[in-house]
Amino acid sequence: MQPRARGGDNSAGNVVTACGGCNTRKGHRHLAHFLADEPDARAHFFRLARHVWPRHLRAVEEEIREREAGRPSKRPP
């Protein structure tokens, strides 16, 4: 998933809804970067993201694990 401000599109696979507060705090960061930095938002996201495609959830989880392990992500910053 790529933020629209960074060239992402409006397709269903790229759009993730969030409350206004989380969306504002996320800003132009990638979803995984935001969730890695915000443990409460991460817990709520994975608990409530029932309509996000499973492959996207797996990709976000993998990117968070890589970020926390200090390995560079396969996605651009």
mmCIF file of N, CA, C and O in Angstrom:
data_model
loop_
_atom_site.group_PDB
_atom_site.id
_atom_site.type_symbol
_atom_site.label_atom_id
_atom_site.label_comp_id
_atom_site.label_asym_id
_atom_site.label_seq_id
_atom_site.Cartn_x
_atom_site.Cartn_y
_atom_site.Cartn_z
ATOM 1 N N MET A 1 0.842 -1.168 0.000
ATOM 2 C CA MET A 1 0.000 0.000 0.000
ATOM 3 C C MET A 1 0.889 1.234 0.000
ATOM 4 O O MET A 1 1.851 1.302 0.743
ATOM 5 N N GLN A 2 0.529 2.157 -0.829
ATOM 6 C CA GLN A 2 1.318 3.365 -1.011
ATOM 7 C C GLN A 2 0.418 4.569 -0.732
ATOM 8 O O GLN A 2 -0.662 4.675 -1.303
ATOM 9 N N PRO A 3 0.828 5.505 0.152
ATOM 10 C CA PRO A 3 0.018 6.691 0.385
ATOM 11 C C PRO A 3 -0.239 7.425 -0.930
ATOM 12 O O PRO A 3 0.642 7.503 -1.797
ATOM 13 N N ARG A 4 -1.445 7.967 -1.082
ATOM 14 C CA ARG A 4 -1.760 8.697 -2.310
ATOM 15 C C ARG A 4 -0.802 9.860 -2.514
ATOM 16 O O ARG A 4 -0.444 10.180 -3.640
ATOM 17 N N ALA A 5 -0.353 10.491 -1.423
ATOM 18 C CA ALA A 5 0.588 11.601 -1.539
ATOM 19 C C ALA A 5 1.935 11.152 -2.105
ATOM 20 O O ALA A 5 2.729 11.972 -2.548
ATOM 21 N N ARG A 6 2.183 9.837 -2.103
ATOM 22 C CA ARG A 6 3.439 9.290 -2.639
ATOM 23 C C ARG A 6 3.194 8.502 -3.916
ATOM 24 O O ARG A 6 3.953 7.607 -4.260
ATOM 25 N N GLY A 7 2.083 8.776 -4.586
ATOM 26 C CA GLY A 7 1.822 8.142 -5.870
ATOM 27 C C GLY A 7 0.868 6.972 -5.824
ATOM 28 O O GLY A 7 0.613 6.346 -6.847
ATOM 29 N N GLY A 8 0.328 6.633 -4.658
ATOM 30 C CA GLY A 8 -0.636 5.545 -4.551
ATOM 31 C C GLY A 8 -1.950 5.907 -5.221
ATOM 32 O O GLY A 8 -2.250 7.081 -5.436
ATOM 33 N N ASP A 9 -2.724 4.905 -5.529
ATOM 34 C CA ASP A 9 -3.993 5.151 -6.207
ATOM 35 C C ASP A 9 -5.172 5.011 -5.246
ATOM 36 O O ASP A 9 -4.997 4.803 -4.050
ATOM 37 N N ASN A 10 -6.371 5.143 -5.781
ATOM 38 C CA ASN A 10 -7.594 5.039 -4.991
ATOM 39 C C ASN A 10 -8.228 3.659 -5.070
ATOM 40 O O ASN A 10 -9.398 3.506 -4.729
ATOM 41 N N SER A 11 -7.492 2.659 -5.541
ATOM 42 C CA SER A 11 -8.075 1.330 -5.678
ATOM 43 C C SER A 11 -8.422 0.759 -4.307
ATOM 44 O O SER A 11 -7.878 1.165 -3.280
ATOM 45 N N ALA A 12 -9.337 -0.193 -4.288
ATOM 46 C CA ALA A 12 -9.770 -0.805 -3.032
ATOM 47 C C ALA A 12 -8.609 -1.454 -2.296
ATOM 48 O O ALA A 12 -8.596 -1.495 -1.068
ATOM 49 N N GLY A 13 -7.624 -1.939 -3.015
ATOM 50 C CA GLY A 13 -6.474 -2.574 -2.383
ATOM 51 C C GLY A 13 -5.500 -1.593 -1.763
ATOM 52 O O GLY A 13 -4.642 -1.974 -0.993
ATOM 53 N N ASN A 14 -5.640 -0.317 -2.100
ATOM 54 C CA ASN A 14 -4.708 0.681 -1.586
ATOM 55 C C ASN A 14 -5.333 1.586 -0.522
ATOM 56 O O ASN A 14 -4.630 2.225 0.231
ATOM 57 N N VAL A 15 -6.646 1.644 -0.471
ATOM 58 C CA VAL A 15 -7.322 2.540 0.454
ATOM 59 C C VAL A 15 -7.641 1.803 1.750
ATOM 60 O O VAL A 15 -8.249 0.747 1.743
ATOM 61 N N VAL A 16 -7.189 2.360 2.865
ATOM 62 C CA VAL A 16 -7.497 1.819 4.190
ATOM 63 C C VAL A 16 -8.129 2.946 4.975
ATOM 64 O O VAL A 16 -7.568 4.026 5.079
ATOM 65 N N THR A 17 -9.308 2.703 5.502
ATOM 66 C CA THR A 17 -9.973 3.747 6.264
ATOM 67 C C THR A 17 -9.455 3.769 7.691
ATOM 68 O O THR A 17 -9.029 2.764 8.230
ATOM 69 N N ALA A 18 -9.484 4.931 8.286
ATOM 70 C CA ALA A 18 -9.039 5.107 9.661
ATOM 71 C C ALA A 18 -9.837 6.258 10.266
ATOM 72 O O ALA A 18 -10.410 7.072 9.551
ATOM 73 N N CYS A 19 -9.841 6.326 11.587
ATOM 74 C CA CYS A 19 -10.478 7.466 12.230
ATOM 75 C C CYS A 19 -9.676 8.717 11.868
ATOM 76 O O CYS A 19 -8.516 8.645 11.462
ATOM 77 N N GLY A 20 -10.287 9.864 12.022
ATOM 78 C CA GLY A 20 -9.639 11.117 11.661
ATOM 79 C C GLY A 20 -8.335 11.337 12.402
ATOM 80 O O GLY A 20 -7.348 11.796 11.820
ATOM 81 N N GLY A 21 -8.309 11.018 13.709
ATOM 82 C CA GLY A 21 -7.097 11.210 14.506
ATOM 83 C C GLY A 21 -5.940 10.369 14.006
ATOM 84 O O GLY A 21 -4.814 10.858 13.868
ATOM 85 N N CYS A 22 -6.206 9.077 13.763
ATOM 86 C CA CYS A 22 -5.139 8.193 13.264
ATOM 87 C C CYS A 22 -4.694 8.612 11.872
ATOM 88 O O CYS A 22 -3.501 8.596 11.569
ATOM 89 N N ASN A 23 -5.632 8.999 11.030
ATOM 90 C CA ASN A 23 -5.279 9.407 9.682
ATOM 91 C C ASN A 23 -4.393 10.650 9.709
ATOM 92 O O ASN A 23 -3.416 10.749 8.967
ATOM 93 N N THR A 24 -4.701 11.583 10.610
ATOM 94 C CA THR A 24 -3.886 12.786 10.740
ATOM 95 C C THR A 24 -2.497 12.440 11.268
ATOM 96 O O THR A 24 -1.493 12.936 10.751
ATOM 97 N N ARG A 25 -2.417 11.586 12.291
ATOM 98 C CA ARG A 25 -1.115 11.193 12.848
ATOM 99 C C ARG A 25 -0.287 10.411 11.836
ATOM 100 O O ARG A 25 0.935 10.517 11.815
ATOM 101 N N LYS A 26 -0.936 9.606 11.012
ATOM 102 C CA LYS A 26 -0.224 8.816 10.017
ATOM 103 C C LYS A 26 0.432 9.727 8.984
ATOM 104 O O LYS A 26 1.567 9.496 8.590
ATOM 105 N N GLY A 27 -0.271 10.768 8.586
ATOM 106 C CA GLY A 27 0.275 11.698 7.601
ATOM 107 C C GLY A 27 0.615 11.000 6.310
ATOM 108 O O GLY A 27 -0.155 10.194 5.796
ATOM 109 N N HIS A 28 1.806 11.258 5.792
ATOM 110 C CA HIS A 28 2.236 10.690 4.510
ATOM 111 C C HIS A 28 3.098 9.452 4.679
ATOM 112 O O HIS A 28 3.695 8.978 3.711
ATOM 113 N N ARG A 29 3.164 8.925 5.900
ATOM 114 C CA ARG A 29 3.982 7.727 6.130
ATOM 115 C C ARG A 29 3.278 6.492 5.579
ATOM 116 O O ARG A 29 2.059 6.441 5.465
ATOM 117 N N HIS A 30 4.070 5.484 5.286
ATOM 118 C CA HIS A 30 3.507 4.186 4.918
ATOM 119 C C HIS A 30 2.754 3.640 6.125
ATOM 120 O O HIS A 30 3.125 3.912 7.278
ATOM 121 N N LEU A 31 1.740 2.861 5.873
ATOM 122 C CA LEU A 31 0.943 2.294 6.949
ATOM 123 C C LEU A 31 1.811 1.509 7.924
ATOM 124 O O LEU A 31 1.695 1.658 9.143
ATOM 125 N N ALA A 32 2.718 0.685 7.433
ATOM 126 C CA ALA A 32 3.566 -0.131 8.309
ATOM 127 C C ALA A 32 4.465 0.740 9.174
ATOM 128 O O ALA A 32 4.705 0.420 10.335
ATOM 129 N N HIS A 33 4.963 1.851 8.646
ATOM 130 C CA HIS A 33 5.812 2.739 9.434
ATOM 131 C C HIS A 33 4.999 3.367 10.556
ATOM 132 O O HIS A 33 5.462 3.449 11.696
ATOM 133 N N PHE A 34 3.803 3.809 10.244
ATOM 134 C CA PHE A 34 2.926 4.393 11.262
ATOM 135 C C PHE A 34 2.605 3.361 12.338
ATOM 136 O O PHE A 34 2.722 3.635 13.536
ATOM 137 N N LEU A 35 2.212 2.159 11.923
ATOM 138 C CA LEU A 35 1.839 1.131 12.893
ATOM 139 C C LEU A 35 3.028 0.671 13.731
ATOM 140 O O LEU A 35 2.870 0.339 14.904
ATOM 141 N N ALA A 36 4.220 0.662 13.163
ATOM 142 C CA ALA A 36 5.403 0.282 13.929
ATOM 143 C C ALA A 36 5.693 1.308 15.021
ATOM 144 O O ALA A 36 6.161 0.959 16.103
ATOM 145 N N ASP A 37 5.390 2.563 14.739
ATOM 146 C CA ASP A 37 5.655 3.642 15.691
ATOM 147 C C ASP A 37 4.528 3.853 16.692
ATOM 148 O O ASP A 37 4.725 4.540 17.693
ATOM 149 N N GLU A 38 3.341 3.321 16.430
ATOM 150 C CA GLU A 38 2.156 3.561 17.261
ATOM 151 C C GLU A 38 1.547 2.229 17.701
ATOM 152 O O GLU A 38 0.623 1.707 17.063
ATOM 153 N N PRO A 39 2.022 1.645 18.790
ATOM 154 C CA PRO A 39 1.542 0.326 19.221
ATOM 155 C C PRO A 39 0.030 0.244 19.441
ATOM 156 O O PRO A 39 -0.584 -0.761 19.106
ATOM 157 N N ASP A 40 -0.576 1.295 19.988
ATOM 158 C CA ASP A 40 -2.030 1.263 20.200
ATOM 159 C C ASP A 40 -2.781 1.226 18.874
ATOM 160 O O ASP A 40 -3.735 0.468 18.703
ATOM 161 N N ALA A 41 -2.335 2.047 17.928
ATOM 162 C CA ALA A 41 -2.966 2.054 16.605
ATOM 163 C C ALA A 41 -2.779 0.703 15.923
ATOM 164 O O ALA A 41 -3.691 0.199 15.260
ATOM 165 N N ARG A 42 -1.609 0.085 16.110
ATOM 166 C CA ARG A 42 -1.345 -1.231 15.513
ATOM 167 C C ARG A 42 -2.321 -2.271 16.063
ATOM 168 O O ARG A 42 -2.915 -3.040 15.310
ATOM 169 N N ALA A 43 -2.496 -2.283 17.379
ATOM 170 C CA ALA A 43 -3.408 -3.255 17.996
ATOM 171 C C ALA A 43 -4.827 -3.064 17.477
ATOM 172 O O ALA A 43 -5.502 -4.041 17.134
ATOM 173 N N HIS A 44 -5.275 -1.811 17.399
ATOM 174 C CA HIS A 44 -6.626 -1.546 16.900
ATOM 175 C C HIS A 44 -6.753 -1.923 15.427
ATOM 176 O O HIS A 44 -7.751 -2.508 15.014
ATOM 177 N N PHE A 45 -5.736 -1.604 14.639
ATOM 178 C CA PHE A 45 -5.785 -1.908 13.210
ATOM 179 C C PHE A 45 -5.959 -3.408 12.973
ATOM 180 O O PHE A 45 -6.851 -3.834 12.252
ATOM 181 N N PHE A 46 -5.093 -4.215 13.595
ATOM 182 C CA PHE A 46 -5.153 -5.647 13.332
ATOM 183 C C PHE A 46 -6.393 -6.295 13.962
ATOM 184 O O PHE A 46 -6.851 -7.332 13.499
ATOM 185 N N ARG A 47 -6.942 -5.667 14.975
ATOM 186 C CA ARG A 47 -8.168 -6.192 15.583
ATOM 187 C C ARG A 47 -9.383 -5.836 14.732
ATOM 188 O O ARG A 47 -10.305 -6.632 14.597
ATOM 189 N N LEU A 48 -9.377 -4.663 14.132
ATOM 190 C CA LEU A 48 -10.567 -4.168 13.441
ATOM 191 C C LEU A 48 -10.506 -4.246 11.917
ATOM 192 O O LEU A 48 -11.529 -4.054 11.261
ATOM 193 N N ALA A 49 -9.370 -4.530 11.333
ATOM 194 C CA ALA A 49 -9.215 -4.520 9.869
ATOM 195 C C ALA A 49 -9.769 -5.800 9.263
ATOM 196 O O ALA A 49 -9.034 -6.606 8.705
ATOM 197 N N ARG A 50 -11.048 -5.956 9.340
ATOM 198 C CA ARG A 50 -11.695 -7.181 8.844
ATOM 199 C C ARG A 50 -11.925 -7.178 7.341
ATOM 200 O O ARG A 50 -12.117 -8.220 6.751
ATOM 201 N N HIS A 51 -11.926 -6.000 6.745
ATOM 202 C CA HIS A 51 -12.211 -5.921 5.310
ATOM 203 C C HIS A 51 -10.963 -5.595 4.485
ATOM 204 O O HIS A 51 -11.068 -5.263 3.324
ATOM 205 N N VAL A 52 -9.808 -5.679 5.126
ATOM 206 C CA VAL A 52 -8.548 -5.484 4.406
ATOM 207 C C VAL A 52 -8.130 -6.840 3.852
ATOM 208 O O VAL A 52 -8.217 -7.852 4.534
ATOM 209 N N TRP A 53 -7.692 -6.864 2.619
ATOM 210 C CA TRP A 53 -7.318 -8.120 1.989
ATOM 211 C C TRP A 53 -6.236 -8.814 2.795
ATOM 212 O O TRP A 53 -5.258 -8.176 3.213
ATOM 213 N N PRO A 54 -6.353 -10.114 3.010
ATOM 214 C CA PRO A 54 -5.361 -10.862 3.799
ATOM 215 C C PRO A 54 -3.931 -10.681 3.303
ATOM 216 O O PRO A 54 -3.005 -10.578 4.101
ATOM 217 N N ARG A 55 -3.726 -10.621 2.001
ATOM 218 C CA ARG A 55 -2.359 -10.450 1.491
ATOM 219 C C ARG A 55 -1.796 -9.092 1.893
ATOM 220 O O ARG A 55 -0.599 -8.956 2.130
ATOM 221 N N HIS A 56 -2.649 -8.075 2.008
ATOM 222 C CA HIS A 56 -2.177 -6.765 2.451
ATOM 223 C C HIS A 56 -1.842 -6.791 3.937
ATOM 224 O O HIS A 56 -0.852 -6.198 4.367
ATOM 225 N N LEU A 57 -2.657 -7.478 4.723
ATOM 226 C CA LEU A 57 -2.365 -7.612 6.156
ATOM 227 C C LEU A 57 -1.029 -8.314 6.363
ATOM 228 O O LEU A 57 -0.222 -7.883 7.193
ATOM 229 N N ARG A 58 -0.792 -9.382 5.601
ATOM 230 C CA ARG A 58 0.483 -10.102 5.712
ATOM 231 C C ARG A 58 1.654 -9.201 5.320
ATOM 232 O O ARG A 58 2.709 -9.211 5.957
ATOM 233 N N ALA A 59 1.474 -8.420 4.259
ATOM 234 C CA ALA A 59 2.554 -7.533 3.810
ATOM 235 C C ALA A 59 2.860 -6.470 4.864
ATOM 236 O O ALA A 59 4.032 -6.172 5.127
ATOM 237 N N VAL A 60 1.826 -5.928 5.490
ATOM 238 C CA VAL A 60 2.036 -4.922 6.537
ATOM 239 C C VAL A 60 2.732 -5.561 7.731
ATOM 240 O O VAL A 60 3.687 -4.995 8.282
ATOM 241 N N GLU A 61 2.280 -6.748 8.143
ATOM 242 C CA GLU A 61 2.931 -7.438 9.263
ATOM 243 C C GLU A 61 4.404 -7.708 8.968
ATOM 244 O O GLU A 61 5.265 -7.497 9.825
ATOM 245 N N GLU A 62 4.709 -8.144 7.753
ATOM 246 C CA GLU A 62 6.102 -8.430 7.377
ATOM 247 C C GLU A 62 6.942 -7.159 7.396
ATOM 248 O O GLU A 62 8.071 -7.154 7.897
ATOM 249 N N GLU A 63 6.397 -6.077 6.875
ATOM 250 C CA GLU A 63 7.141 -4.823 6.839
ATOM 251 C C GLU A 63 7.408 -4.306 8.259
ATOM 252 O O GLU A 63 8.498 -3.804 8.547
ATOM 253 N N ILE A 64 6.436 -4.472 9.161
ATOM 254 C CA ILE A 64 6.633 -4.062 10.558
ATOM 255 C C ILE A 64 7.736 -4.910 11.198
ATOM 256 O O ILE A 64 8.623 -4.379 11.873
ATOM 257 N N ARG A 65 7.695 -6.228 10.972
ATOM 258 C CA ARG A 65 8.728 -7.112 11.540
ATOM 259 C C ARG A 65 10.112 -6.715 11.034
ATOM 260 O O ARG A 65 11.080 -6.662 11.794
ATOM 261 N N GLU A 66 10.237 -6.452 9.739
ATOM 262 C CA GLU A 66 11.522 -6.056 9.162
ATOM 263 C C GLU A 66 12.000 -4.740 9.753
ATOM 264 O O GLU A 66 13.177 -4.594 10.079
ATOM 265 N N ARG A 67 11.084 -3.813 9.913
ATOM 266 C CA ARG A 67 11.434 -2.500 10.469
ATOM 267 C C ARG A 67 11.910 -2.647 11.912
ATOM 268 O O ARG A 67 12.898 -2.037 12.307
ATOM 269 N N GLU A 68 11.214 -3.445 12.695
ATOM 270 C CA GLU A 68 11.585 -3.630 14.095
ATOM 271 C C GLU A 68 12.883 -4.418 14.250
ATOM 272 O O GLU A 68 13.602 -4.234 15.220
ATOM 273 N N ALA A 69 13.184 -5.271 13.286
ATOM 274 C CA ALA A 69 14.427 -6.043 13.324
ATOM 275 C C ALA A 69 15.616 -5.233 12.812
ATOM 276 O O ALA A 69 16.744 -5.709 12.841
ATOM 277 N N GLY A 70 15.342 -4.023 12.323
ATOM 278 C CA GLY A 70 16.415 -3.167 11.832
ATOM 279 C C GLY A 70 16.853 -3.481 10.420
ATOM 280 O O GLY A 70 17.852 -2.964 9.953
ATOM 281 N N ARG A 71 16.080 -4.339 9.746
ATOM 282 C CA ARG A 71 16.419 -4.656 8.355
ATOM 283 C C ARG A 71 15.722 -3.649 7.455
ATOM 284 O O ARG A 71 14.603 -3.231 7.733
ATOM 285 N N PRO A 72 16.349 -3.275 6.378
ATOM 286 C CA PRO A 72 15.698 -2.352 5.444
ATOM 287 C C PRO A 72 14.480 -3.001 4.809
ATOM 288 O O PRO A 72 14.483 -4.192 4.507
ATOM 289 N N SER A 73 13.450 -2.248 4.658
ATOM 290 C CA SER A 73 12.228 -2.732 4.036
ATOM 291 C C SER A 73 12.432 -2.895 2.545
ATOM 292 O O SER A 73 13.261 -2.224 1.934
ATOM 293 N N LYS A 74 11.654 -3.774 1.944
ATOM 294 C CA LYS A 74 11.701 -3.953 0.499
ATOM 295 C C LYS A 74 10.972 -2.805 -0.196
ATOM 296 O O LYS A 74 11.108 -2.604 -1.386
ATOM 297 N N ARG A 75 10.171 -2.055 0.551
ATOM 298 C CA ARG A 75 9.429 -0.937 -0.003
ATOM 299 C C ARG A 75 10.222 0.343 0.204
ATOM 300 O O ARG A 75 10.947 0.482 1.165
ATOM 301 N N PRO A 76 10.050 1.308 -0.700
ATOM 302 C CA PRO A 76 10.747 2.587 -0.520
ATOM 303 C C PRO A 76 10.183 3.335 0.683
ATOM 304 O O PRO A 76 9.018 3.147 1.014
ATOM 305 N N PRO A 77 10.992 4.177 1.351
ATOM 306 C CA PRO A 77 10.520 4.925 2.531
ATOM 307 C C PRO A 77 9.452 5.928 2.215
ATOM 308 O O PRO A 77 9.180 6.306 1.160
#
